[in-house]
GROMACS .gro file of C-alpha atoms in nm:
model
  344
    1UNK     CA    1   9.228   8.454  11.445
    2UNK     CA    2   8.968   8.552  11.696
    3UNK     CA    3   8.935   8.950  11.546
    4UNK     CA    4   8.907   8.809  11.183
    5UNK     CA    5   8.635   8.541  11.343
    6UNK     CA    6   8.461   8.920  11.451
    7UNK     CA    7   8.485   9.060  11.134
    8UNK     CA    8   8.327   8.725  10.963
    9UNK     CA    9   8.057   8.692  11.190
   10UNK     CA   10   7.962   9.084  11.290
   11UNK     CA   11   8.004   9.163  10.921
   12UNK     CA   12   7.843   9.531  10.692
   13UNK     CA   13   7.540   9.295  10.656
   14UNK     CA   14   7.457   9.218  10.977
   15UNK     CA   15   7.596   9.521  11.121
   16UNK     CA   16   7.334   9.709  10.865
   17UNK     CA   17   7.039   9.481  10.985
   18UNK     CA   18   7.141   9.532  11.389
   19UNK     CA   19   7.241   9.896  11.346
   20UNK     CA   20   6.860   9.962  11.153
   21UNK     CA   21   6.669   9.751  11.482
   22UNK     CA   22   6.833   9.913  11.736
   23UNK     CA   23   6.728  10.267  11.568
   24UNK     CA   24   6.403  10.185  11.538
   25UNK     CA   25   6.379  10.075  11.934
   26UNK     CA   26   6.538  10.355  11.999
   27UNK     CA   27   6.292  10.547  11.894
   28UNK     CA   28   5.995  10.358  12.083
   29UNK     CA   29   6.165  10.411  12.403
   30UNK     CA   30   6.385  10.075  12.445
   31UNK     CA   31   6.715  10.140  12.669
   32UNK     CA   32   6.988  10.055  12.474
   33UNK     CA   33   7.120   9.821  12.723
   34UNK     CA   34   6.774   9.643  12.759
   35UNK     CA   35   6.854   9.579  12.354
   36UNK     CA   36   7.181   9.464  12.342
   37UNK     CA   37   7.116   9.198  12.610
   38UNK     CA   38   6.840   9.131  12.412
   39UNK     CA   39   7.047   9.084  12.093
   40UNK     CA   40   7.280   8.867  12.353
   41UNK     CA   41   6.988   8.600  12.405
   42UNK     CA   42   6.842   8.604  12.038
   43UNK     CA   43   7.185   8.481  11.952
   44UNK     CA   44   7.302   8.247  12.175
   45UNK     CA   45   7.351   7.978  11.951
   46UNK     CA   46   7.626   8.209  11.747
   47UNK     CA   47   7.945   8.175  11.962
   48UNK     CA   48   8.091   8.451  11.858
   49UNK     CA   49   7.794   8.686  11.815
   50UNK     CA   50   7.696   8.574  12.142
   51UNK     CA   51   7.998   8.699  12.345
   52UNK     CA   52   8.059   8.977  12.097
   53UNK     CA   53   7.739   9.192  12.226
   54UNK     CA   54   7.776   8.962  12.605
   55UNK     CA   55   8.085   9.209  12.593
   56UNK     CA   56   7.909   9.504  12.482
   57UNK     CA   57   7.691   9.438  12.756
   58UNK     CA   58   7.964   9.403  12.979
   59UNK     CA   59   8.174   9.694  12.860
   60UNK     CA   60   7.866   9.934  12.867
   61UNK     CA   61   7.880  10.104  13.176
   62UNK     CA   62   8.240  10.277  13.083
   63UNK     CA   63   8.082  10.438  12.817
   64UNK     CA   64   7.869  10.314  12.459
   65UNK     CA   65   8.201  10.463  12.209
   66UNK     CA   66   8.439  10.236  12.471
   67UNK     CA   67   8.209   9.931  12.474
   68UNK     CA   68   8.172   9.914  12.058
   69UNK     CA   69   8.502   9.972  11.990
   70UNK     CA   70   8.643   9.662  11.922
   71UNK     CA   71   8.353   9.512  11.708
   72UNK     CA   72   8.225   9.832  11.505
   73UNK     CA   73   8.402  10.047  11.243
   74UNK     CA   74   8.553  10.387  11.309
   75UNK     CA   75   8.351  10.579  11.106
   76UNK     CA   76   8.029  10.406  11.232
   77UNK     CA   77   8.127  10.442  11.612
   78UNK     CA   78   8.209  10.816  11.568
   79UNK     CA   79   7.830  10.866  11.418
   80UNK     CA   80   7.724  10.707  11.698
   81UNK     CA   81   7.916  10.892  11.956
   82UNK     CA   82   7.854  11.263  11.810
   83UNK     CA   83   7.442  11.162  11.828
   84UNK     CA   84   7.474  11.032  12.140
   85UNK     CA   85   7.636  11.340  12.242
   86UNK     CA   86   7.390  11.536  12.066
   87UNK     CA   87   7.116  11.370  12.247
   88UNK     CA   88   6.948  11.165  11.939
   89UNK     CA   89   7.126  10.840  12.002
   90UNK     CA   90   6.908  10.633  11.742
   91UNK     CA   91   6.977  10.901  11.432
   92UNK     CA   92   7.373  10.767  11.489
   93UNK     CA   93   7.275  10.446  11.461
   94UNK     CA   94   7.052  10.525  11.164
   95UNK     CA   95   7.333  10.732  10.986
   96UNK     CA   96   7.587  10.438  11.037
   97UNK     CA   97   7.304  10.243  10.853
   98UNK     CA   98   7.329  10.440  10.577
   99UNK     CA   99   7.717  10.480  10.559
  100UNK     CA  100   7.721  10.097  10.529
  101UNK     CA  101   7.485  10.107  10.230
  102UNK     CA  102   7.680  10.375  10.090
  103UNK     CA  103   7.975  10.154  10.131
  104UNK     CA  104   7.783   9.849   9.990
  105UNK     CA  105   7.680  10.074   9.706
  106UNK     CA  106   8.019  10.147   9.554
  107UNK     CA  107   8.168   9.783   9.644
  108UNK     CA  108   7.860   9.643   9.422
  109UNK     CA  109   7.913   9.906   9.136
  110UNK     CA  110   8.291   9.831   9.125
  111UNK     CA  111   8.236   9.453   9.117
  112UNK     CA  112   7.972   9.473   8.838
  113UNK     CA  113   8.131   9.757   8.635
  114UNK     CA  114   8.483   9.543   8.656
  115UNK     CA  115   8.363   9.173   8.647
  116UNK     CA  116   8.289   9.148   8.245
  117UNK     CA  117   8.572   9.338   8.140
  118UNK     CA  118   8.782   9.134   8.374
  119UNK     CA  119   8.677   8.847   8.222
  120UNK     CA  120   8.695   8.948   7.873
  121UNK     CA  121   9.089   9.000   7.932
  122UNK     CA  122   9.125   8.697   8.082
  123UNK     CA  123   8.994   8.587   7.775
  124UNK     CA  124   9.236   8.742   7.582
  125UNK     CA  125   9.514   8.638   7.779
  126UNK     CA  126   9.437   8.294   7.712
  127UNK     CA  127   9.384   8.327   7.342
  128UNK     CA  128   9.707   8.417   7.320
  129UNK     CA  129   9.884   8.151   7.518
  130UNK     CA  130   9.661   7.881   7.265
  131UNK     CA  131   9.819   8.103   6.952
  132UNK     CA  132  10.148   8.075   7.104
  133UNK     CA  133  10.187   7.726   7.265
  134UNK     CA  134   9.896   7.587   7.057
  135UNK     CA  135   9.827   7.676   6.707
  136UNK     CA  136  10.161   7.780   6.590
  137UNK     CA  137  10.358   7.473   6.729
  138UNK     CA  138  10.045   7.284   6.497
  139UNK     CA  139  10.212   7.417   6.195
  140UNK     CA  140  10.549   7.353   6.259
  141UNK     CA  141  10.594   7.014   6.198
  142UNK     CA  142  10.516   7.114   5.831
  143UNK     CA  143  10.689   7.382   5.721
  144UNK     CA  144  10.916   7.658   5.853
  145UNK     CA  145  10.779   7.938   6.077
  146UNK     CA  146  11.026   8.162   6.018
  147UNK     CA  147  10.946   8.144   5.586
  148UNK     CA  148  10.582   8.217   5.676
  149UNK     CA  149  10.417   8.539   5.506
  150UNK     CA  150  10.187   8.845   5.642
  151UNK     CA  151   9.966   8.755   5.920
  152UNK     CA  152  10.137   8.404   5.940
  153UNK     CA  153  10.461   8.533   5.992
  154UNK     CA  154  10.317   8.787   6.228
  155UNK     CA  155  10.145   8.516   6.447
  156UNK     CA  156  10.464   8.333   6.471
  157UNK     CA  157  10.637   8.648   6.615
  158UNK     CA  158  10.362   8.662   6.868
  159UNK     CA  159  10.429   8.295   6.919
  160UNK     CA  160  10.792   8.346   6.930
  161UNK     CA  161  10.771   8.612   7.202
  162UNK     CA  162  10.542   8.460   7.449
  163UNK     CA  163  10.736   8.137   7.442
  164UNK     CA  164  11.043   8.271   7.518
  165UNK     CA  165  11.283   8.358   7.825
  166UNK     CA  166  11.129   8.730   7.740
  167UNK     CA  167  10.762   8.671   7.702
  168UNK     CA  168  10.831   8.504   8.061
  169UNK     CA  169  11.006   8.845   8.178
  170UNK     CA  170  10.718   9.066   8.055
  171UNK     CA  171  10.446   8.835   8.178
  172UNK     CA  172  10.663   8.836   8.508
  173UNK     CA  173  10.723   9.228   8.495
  174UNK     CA  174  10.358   9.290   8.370
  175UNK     CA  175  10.243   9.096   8.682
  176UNK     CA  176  10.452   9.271   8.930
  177UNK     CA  177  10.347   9.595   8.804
  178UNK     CA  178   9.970   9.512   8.839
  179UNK     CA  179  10.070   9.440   9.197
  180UNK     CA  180  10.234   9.761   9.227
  181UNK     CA  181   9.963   9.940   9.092
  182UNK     CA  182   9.721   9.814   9.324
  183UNK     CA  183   9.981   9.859   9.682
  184UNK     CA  184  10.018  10.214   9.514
  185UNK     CA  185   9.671  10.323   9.529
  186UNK     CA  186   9.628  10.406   9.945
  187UNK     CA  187   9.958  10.429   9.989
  188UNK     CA  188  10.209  10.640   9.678
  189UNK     CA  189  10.168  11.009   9.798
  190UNK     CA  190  10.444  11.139   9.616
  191UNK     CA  191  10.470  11.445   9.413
  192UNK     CA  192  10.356  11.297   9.078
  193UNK     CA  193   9.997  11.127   9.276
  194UNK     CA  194   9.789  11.487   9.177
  195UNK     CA  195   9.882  11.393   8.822
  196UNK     CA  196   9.795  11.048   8.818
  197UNK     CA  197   9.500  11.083   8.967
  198UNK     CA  198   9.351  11.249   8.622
  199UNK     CA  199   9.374  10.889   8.490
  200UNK     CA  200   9.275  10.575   8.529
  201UNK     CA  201   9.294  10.362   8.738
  202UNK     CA  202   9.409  10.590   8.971
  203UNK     CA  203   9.108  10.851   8.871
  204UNK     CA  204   8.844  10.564   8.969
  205UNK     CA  205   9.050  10.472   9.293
  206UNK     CA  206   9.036  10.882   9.355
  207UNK     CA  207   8.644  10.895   9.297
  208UNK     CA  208   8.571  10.579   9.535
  209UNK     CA  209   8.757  10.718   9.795
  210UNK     CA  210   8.666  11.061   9.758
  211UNK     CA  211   8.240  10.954   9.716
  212UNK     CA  212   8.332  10.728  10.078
  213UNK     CA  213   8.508  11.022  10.234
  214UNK     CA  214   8.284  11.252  10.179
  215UNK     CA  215   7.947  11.089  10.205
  216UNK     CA  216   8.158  10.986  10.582
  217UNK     CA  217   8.240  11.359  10.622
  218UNK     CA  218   7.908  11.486  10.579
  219UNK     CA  219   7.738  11.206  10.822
  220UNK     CA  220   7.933  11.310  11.097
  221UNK     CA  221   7.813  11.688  11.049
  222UNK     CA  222   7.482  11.518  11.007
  223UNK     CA  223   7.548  11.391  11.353
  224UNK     CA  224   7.634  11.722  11.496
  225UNK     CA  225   8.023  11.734  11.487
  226UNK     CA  226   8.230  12.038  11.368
  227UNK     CA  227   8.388  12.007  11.052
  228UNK     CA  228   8.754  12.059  11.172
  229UNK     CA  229   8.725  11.826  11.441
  230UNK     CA  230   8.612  11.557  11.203
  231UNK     CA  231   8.904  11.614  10.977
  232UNK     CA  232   9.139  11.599  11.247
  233UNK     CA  233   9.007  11.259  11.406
  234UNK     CA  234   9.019  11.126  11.035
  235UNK     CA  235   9.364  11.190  10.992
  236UNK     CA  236   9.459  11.029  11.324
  237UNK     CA  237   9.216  10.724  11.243
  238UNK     CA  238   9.405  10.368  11.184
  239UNK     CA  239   9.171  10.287  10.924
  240UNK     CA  240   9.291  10.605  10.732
  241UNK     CA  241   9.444  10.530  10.403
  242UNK     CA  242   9.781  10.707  10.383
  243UNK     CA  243   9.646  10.794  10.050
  244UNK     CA  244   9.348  10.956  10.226
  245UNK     CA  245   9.534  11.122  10.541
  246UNK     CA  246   9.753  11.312  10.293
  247UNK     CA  247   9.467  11.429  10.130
  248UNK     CA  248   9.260  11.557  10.412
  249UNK     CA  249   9.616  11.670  10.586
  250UNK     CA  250   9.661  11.959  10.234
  251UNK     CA  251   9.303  12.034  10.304
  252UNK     CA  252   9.345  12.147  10.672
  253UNK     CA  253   9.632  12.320  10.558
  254UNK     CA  254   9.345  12.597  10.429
  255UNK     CA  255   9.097  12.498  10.642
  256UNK     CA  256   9.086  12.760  10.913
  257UNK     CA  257   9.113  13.049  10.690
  258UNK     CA  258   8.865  12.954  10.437
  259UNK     CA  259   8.532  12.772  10.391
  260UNK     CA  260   8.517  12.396  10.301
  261UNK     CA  261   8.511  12.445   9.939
  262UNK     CA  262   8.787  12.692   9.866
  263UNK     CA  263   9.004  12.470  10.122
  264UNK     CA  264   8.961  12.189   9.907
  265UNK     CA  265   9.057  12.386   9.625
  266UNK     CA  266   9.329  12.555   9.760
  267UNK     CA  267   9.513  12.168   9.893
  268UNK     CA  268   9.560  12.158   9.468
  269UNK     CA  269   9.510  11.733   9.491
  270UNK     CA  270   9.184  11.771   9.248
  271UNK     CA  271   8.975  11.519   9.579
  272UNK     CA  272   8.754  11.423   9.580
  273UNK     CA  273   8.639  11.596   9.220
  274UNK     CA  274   8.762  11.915   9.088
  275UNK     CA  275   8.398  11.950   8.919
  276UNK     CA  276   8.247  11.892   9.256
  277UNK     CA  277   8.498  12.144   9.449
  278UNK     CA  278   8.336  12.418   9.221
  279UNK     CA  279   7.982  12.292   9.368
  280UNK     CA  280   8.055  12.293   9.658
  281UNK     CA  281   8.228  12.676   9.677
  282UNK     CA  282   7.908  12.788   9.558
  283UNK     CA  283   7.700  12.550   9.793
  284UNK     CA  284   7.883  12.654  10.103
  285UNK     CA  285   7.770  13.027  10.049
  286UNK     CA  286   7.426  12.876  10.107
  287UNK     CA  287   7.227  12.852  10.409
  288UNK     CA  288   7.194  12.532  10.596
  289UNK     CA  289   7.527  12.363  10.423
  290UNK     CA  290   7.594  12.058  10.642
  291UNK     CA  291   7.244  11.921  10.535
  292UNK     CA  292   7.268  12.017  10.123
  293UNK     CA  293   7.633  11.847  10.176
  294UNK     CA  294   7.440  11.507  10.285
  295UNK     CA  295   7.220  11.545  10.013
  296UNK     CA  296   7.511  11.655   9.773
  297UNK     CA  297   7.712  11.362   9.890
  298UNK     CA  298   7.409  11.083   9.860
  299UNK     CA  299   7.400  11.214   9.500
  300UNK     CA  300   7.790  11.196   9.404
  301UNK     CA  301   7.766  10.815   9.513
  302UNK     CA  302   7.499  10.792   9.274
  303UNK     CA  303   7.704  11.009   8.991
  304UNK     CA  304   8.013  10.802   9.072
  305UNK     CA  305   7.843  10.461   8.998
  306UNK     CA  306   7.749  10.662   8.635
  307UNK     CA  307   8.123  10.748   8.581
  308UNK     CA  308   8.298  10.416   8.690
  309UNK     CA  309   8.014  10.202   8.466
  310UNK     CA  310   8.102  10.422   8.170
  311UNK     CA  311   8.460  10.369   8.230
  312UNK     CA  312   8.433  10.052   8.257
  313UNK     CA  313   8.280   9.983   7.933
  314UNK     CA  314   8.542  10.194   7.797
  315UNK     CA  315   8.777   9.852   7.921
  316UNK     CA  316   8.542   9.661   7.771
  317UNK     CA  317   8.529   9.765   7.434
  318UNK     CA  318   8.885   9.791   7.412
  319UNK     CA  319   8.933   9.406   7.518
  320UNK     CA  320   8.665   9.323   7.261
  321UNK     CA  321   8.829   9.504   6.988
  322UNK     CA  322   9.141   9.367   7.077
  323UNK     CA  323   8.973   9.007   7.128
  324UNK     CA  324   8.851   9.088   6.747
  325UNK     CA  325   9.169   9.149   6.614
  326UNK     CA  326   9.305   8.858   6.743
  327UNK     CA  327   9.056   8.661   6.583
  328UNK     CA  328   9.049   8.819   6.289
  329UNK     CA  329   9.433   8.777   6.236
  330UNK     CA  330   9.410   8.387   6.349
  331UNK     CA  331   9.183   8.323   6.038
  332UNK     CA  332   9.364   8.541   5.826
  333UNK     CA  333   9.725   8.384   5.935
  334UNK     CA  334   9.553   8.014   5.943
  335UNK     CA  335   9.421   8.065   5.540
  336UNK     CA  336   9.757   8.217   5.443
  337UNK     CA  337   9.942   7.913   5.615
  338UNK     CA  338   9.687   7.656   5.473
  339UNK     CA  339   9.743   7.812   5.139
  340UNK     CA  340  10.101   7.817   5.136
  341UNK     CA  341  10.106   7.449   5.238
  342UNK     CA  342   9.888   7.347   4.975
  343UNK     CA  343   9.525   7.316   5.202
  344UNK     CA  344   9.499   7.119   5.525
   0.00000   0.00000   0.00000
């Protein structure tokens, strides 16, 4: 209870606002300490703020990595360690900044991209259920369903199906598979996961992760660490999808005897992008790589928000279609109905 209490209260939004204060103090010569029991008083009335950075303050003198720990991110502390080891303390800080708006980034483009289309089937979920438990059971009384013609007779098919034991089954299957589908995406790494990953919604799950991973991999270069070692301390990382360590495990595979790029292309997974493992063999020949890979990563986020909205309204304008068929064969089965029945 008290760690989810944390999470609540030292959330990417605050964490974002402290991370980008502390930077800029940083910078005008504040000692870290000095700001944390600063941050202590300024939010005394917060319980749990209060003794999260009391602890900080507390914790600090066995090391900054040890005393964050249990309040910040893996991926955030490990920026800040490798600058503080480096000597620039506040550009970790900074870079965990960013890595949170990175984050925020691609959790706002999912929710926006998916929320119409979402509701659209929702919609058509429930136009159904009114054709089948509804409409159809309107008619009934005055004639026989099963004598109905064309789109009549087809509606009371439709009707027939969803109110029966094996409408229940599929809607019970069809519900259970959704759930699948989503426990499958960090964790199926089976033999057939390269191949579904060409498609959606495993694709889009493939291009957040991989647009997270890498913008992460290339912020900890950024912040002075060696590329192997980051790979390595990713893999043993709790936070680490299984999904993700079985990626980056078929990368290191290559790793040692070839340059970022062609190991990526040699683990044959297709991650993060098989467009951008081409870039990025001909990047890596470049001068200066880990800072074009920041740059190169920054603008993938931005690509990725392109793909997933046009996939998205790919959803979308198959739920309207189908949403206009529907329609479209309610009028059509409601006239032929009417007619047969002499007008109603």
């Amino acid at each position: 209870m008290k760690s989810f209490l944390i999470r609540l209260a030292f959330n990417n939004t605050l964490r974002k606002k402290i991370w980008a204060r502390i930077a800029m103090q940083l910078k005008y010569g504040v000692p870290l300490l000095t700001i944390f029991q600063n941050l202590a008083k300024q939010y005394k009335n917060n319980t749990v703020l209060s003794e999260i950075f009391e602890n900080i303050c507390a914790e600090y003198h066995k090391g900054l990595s040890e005393a964050l720990k249990k309040y910040v991110p893996y991926d955030e502390l490990m920026l800040i360690e490798s600058c503080e080891s480096g000597g620039k303390l506040h550009e970790g800080f900074e870079l965990a900044e960013r890595i949170i708006s990175a984050k925020d980034t691609i959790r706002k483009t999912i929710k926006s991209a998916l929320a119409y289309p979402s509701f659209l089937f929702a919609l058509l979920i429930v136009m159904l259920l009114l054709v089948a438990f509804v409409l159809v059971p309107s008619f009934e009384g005055n004639s026989n369903p099963a004598e109905w013609q064309g789109f009549g007779y087809l509606l009371y098919v439709v009707s027939s199906f969803l109110g029966s034991v094996y409408g229940a089954v599929f809607g019970i299957f069809f519900v259970f598979g959704a759930a699948f589908t989503f426990y499958s995406f960090p964790n199926y790494t089976g033999e057939y996961r390269t191949f579904l990953d060409k498609f959606p919604p495993f694709s889009i799950y493939r291009m957040i992760v991989g647009s997270t991973w890498l913008f992460t991999f290339s912020s900890m270069m950024k912040a002075g660490k060696q590329q192997v070692d980051i790979l390595h301390d990713m893999v043993r990382s709790d936070i680490s999808t299984p999904y993700l360590k079985d990626r980056i495990k078929k990368i290191l595979e290559n790793f040692g005897k070839k340059k970022f790029g062609d190991a990526l292309l040699l683990a044959d997974t297709g991650f993060p992008d098989e467009e951008l493992i081409n870039d990025l063999r001909t990047y890596a020949e470049l001068p200066e790589f880990e800072d074009k890979l920041y740059k190169i990563s920054e603008d993938w986020i931005r690509q990725g928000e392109e793909k997933l909205t046009e996939q998205a309204k790919i959803v979308q304008t198959i739920c309207l279609i189908s949403i206009t068929v529907i329609i479209i064969g309610i009028i059509l089965a409601y006239k032929e109905i009417s007619t047969s029945l002499g007008g109603i």
